[in-house]
PDB file of C-alpha atoms in Angstrom:
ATOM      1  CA  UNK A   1      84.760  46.551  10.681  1.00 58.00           C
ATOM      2  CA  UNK A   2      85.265  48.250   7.309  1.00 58.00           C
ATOM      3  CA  UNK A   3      85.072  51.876   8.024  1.00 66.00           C
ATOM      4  CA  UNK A   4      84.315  52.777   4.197  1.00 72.00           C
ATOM      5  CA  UNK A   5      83.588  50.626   1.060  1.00 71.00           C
ATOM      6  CA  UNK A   6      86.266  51.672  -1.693  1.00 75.00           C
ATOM      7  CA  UNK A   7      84.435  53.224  -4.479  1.00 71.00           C
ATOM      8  CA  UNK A   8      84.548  50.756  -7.731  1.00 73.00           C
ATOM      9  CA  UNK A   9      82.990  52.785 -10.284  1.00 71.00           C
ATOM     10  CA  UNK A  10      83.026  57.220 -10.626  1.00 74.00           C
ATOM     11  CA  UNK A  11      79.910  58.608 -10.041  1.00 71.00           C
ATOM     12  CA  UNK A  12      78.200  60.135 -13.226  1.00 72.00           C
ATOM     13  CA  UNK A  13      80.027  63.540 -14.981  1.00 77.00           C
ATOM     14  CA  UNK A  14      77.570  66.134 -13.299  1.00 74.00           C
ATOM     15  CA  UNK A  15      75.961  64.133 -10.651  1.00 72.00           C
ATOM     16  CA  UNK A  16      74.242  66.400  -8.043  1.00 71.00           C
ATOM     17  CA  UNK A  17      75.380  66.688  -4.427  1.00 71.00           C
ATOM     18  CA  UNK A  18      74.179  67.797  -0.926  1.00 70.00           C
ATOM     19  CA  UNK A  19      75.185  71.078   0.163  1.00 71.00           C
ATOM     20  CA  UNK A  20      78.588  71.709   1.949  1.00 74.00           C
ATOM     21  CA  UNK A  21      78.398  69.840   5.097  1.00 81.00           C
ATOM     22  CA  UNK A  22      75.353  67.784   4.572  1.00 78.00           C
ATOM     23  CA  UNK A  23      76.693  64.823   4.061  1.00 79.00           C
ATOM     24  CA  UNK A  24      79.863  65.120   6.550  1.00 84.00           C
ATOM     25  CA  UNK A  25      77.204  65.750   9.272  1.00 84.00           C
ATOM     26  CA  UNK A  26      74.739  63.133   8.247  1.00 82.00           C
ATOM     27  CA  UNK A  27      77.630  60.702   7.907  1.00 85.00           C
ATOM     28  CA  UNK A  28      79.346  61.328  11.029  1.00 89.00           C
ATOM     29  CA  UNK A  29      76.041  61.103  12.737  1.00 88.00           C
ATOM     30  CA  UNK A  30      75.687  57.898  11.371  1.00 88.00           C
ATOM     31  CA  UNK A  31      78.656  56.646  12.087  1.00 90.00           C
ATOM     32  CA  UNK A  32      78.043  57.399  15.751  1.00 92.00           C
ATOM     33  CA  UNK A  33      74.831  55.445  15.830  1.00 90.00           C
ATOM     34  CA  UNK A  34      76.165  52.819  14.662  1.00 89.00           C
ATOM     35  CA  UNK A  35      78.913  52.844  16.412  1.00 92.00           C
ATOM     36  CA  UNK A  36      76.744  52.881  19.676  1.00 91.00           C
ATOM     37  CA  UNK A  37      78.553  56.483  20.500  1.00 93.00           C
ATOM     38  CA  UNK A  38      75.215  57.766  20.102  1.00 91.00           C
ATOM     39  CA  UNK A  39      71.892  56.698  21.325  1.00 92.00           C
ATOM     40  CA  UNK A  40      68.576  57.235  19.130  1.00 91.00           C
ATOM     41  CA  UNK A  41      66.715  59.986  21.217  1.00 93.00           C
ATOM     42  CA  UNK A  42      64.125  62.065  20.142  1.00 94.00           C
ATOM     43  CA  UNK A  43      66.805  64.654  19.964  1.00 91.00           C
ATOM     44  CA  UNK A  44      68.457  62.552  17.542  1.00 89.00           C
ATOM     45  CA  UNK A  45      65.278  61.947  15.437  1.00 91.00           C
ATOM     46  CA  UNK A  46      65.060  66.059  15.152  1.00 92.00           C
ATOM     47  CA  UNK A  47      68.041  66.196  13.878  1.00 84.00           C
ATOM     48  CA  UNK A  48      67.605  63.679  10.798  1.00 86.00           C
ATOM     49  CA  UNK A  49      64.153  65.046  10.397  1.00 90.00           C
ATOM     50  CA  UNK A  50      66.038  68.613  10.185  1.00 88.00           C
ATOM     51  CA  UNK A  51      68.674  67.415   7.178  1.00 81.00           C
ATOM     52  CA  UNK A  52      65.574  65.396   5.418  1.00 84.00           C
ATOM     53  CA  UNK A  53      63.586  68.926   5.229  1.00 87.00           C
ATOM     54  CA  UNK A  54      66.584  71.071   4.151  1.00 82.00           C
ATOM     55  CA  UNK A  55      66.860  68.681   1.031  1.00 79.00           C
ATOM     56  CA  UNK A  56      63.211  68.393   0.430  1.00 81.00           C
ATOM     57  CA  UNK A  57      62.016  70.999  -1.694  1.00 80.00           C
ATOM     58  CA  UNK A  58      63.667  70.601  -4.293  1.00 78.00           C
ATOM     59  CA  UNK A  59      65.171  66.902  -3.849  1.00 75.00           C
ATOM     60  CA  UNK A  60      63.771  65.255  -7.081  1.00 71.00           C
ATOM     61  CA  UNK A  61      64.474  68.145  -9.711  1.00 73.00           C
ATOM     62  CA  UNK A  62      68.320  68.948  -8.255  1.00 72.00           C
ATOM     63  CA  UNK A  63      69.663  65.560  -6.526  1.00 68.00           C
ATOM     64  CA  UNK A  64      67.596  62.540  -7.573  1.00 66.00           C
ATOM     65  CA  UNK A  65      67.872  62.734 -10.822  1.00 65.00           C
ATOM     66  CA  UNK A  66      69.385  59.807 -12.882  1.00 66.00           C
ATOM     67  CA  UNK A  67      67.553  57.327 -10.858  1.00 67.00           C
ATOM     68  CA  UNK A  68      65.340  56.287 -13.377  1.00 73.00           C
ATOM     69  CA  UNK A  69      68.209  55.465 -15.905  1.00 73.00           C
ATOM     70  CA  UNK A  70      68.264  51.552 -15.188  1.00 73.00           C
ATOM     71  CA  UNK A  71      64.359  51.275 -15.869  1.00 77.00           C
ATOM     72  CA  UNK A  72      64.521  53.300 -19.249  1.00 78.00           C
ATOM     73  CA  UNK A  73      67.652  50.785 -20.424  1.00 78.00           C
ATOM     74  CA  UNK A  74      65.157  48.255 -19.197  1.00 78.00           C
ATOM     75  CA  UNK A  75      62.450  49.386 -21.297  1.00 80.00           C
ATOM     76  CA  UNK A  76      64.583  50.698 -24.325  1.00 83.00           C
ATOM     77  CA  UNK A  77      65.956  47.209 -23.868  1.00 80.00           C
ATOM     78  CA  UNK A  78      62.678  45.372 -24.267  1.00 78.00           C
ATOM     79  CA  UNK A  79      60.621  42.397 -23.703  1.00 70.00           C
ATOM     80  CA  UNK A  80      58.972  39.851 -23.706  1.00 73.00           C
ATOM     81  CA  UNK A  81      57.414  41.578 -20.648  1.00 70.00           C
ATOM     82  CA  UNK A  82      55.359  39.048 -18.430  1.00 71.00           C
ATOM     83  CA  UNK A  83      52.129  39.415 -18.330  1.00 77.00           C
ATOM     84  CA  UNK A  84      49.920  38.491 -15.721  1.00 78.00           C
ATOM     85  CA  UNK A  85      50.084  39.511 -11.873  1.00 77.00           C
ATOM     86  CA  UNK A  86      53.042  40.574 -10.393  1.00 68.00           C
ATOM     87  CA  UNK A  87      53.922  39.453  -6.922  1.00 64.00           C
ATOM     88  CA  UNK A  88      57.103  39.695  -4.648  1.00 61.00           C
ATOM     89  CA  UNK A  89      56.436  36.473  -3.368  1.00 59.00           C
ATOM     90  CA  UNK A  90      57.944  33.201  -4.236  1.00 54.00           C
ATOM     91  CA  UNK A  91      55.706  31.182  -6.551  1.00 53.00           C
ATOM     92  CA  UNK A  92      54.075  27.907  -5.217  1.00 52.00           C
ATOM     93  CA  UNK A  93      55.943  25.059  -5.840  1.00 48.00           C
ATOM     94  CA  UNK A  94      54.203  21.972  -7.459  1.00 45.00           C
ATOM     95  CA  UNK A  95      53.545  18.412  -5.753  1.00 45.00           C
ATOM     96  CA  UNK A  96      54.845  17.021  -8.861  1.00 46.00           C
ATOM     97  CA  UNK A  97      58.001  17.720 -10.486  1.00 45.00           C
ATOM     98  CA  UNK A  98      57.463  18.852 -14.317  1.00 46.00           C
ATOM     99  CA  UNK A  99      58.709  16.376 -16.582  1.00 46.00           C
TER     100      UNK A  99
END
C-alpha cells in the first residue's frame, strides 16, 4: 500500500491552507480509518463534524478559491457548446449501426 502519492505538479504561488494542525489531524485520522486502527463511532463522526465547522465560515472566500479556474479556461476556451439536455447517463445505443 502506497502510504502517499508523490506530488507531480506545485500547488499554485499563494494557494490557501488549513490552519496549523488541521490537516496533520484530519490526515492522521484518516489514515487510521483506513487503516482499520480506528473504528467509525459516533465519537469519530464528532470529530470530523468538529474540523468541517472550524473551516466553515469562511471556507469559500479563504481556502476554495481557484476552483473555478478549469471552467473559466473552459468557457474562455469556447464552443461549440451542445445544446440540448444534458444527462450523466450513457446515451441509447441504436439497433442499427449508422452507416
Amino acid at each position: 500500500m502506497t502510504a502517499t502519492l508523490p506530488r507531480v505538479l506545485p500547488s499554485p504561488e499563494g494557494k490557501p491552507v488549513p490552519p496549523a494542525g488541521t490537516a496533520e489531524r484530519f490526515r492522521a485520522f484518516a489514515c487510521d480509518l483506513a487503516a482499520g486502527r480506528r473504528a467509525w463511532t459516533p465519537e469519530a463522526a464528532h470529530f470530523i463534524a468538529d474540523l468541517f465547522d472550524q473551516l466553515a465560515a469562511d471556507w469559500d472566500t479563504t481556502r476554495a478559491t481557484g476552483r473555478d479556474e478549469a471552467l473559466r479556461d473552459a468557457l474562455t476556451r469556447g464552443g461549440p457548446m451542445p445544446t440540448g439536455r444534458v444527462s450523466n447517463s450513457a446515451p441509447e445505443q441504436a439497433s442499427t449501426p449508422p452507416r
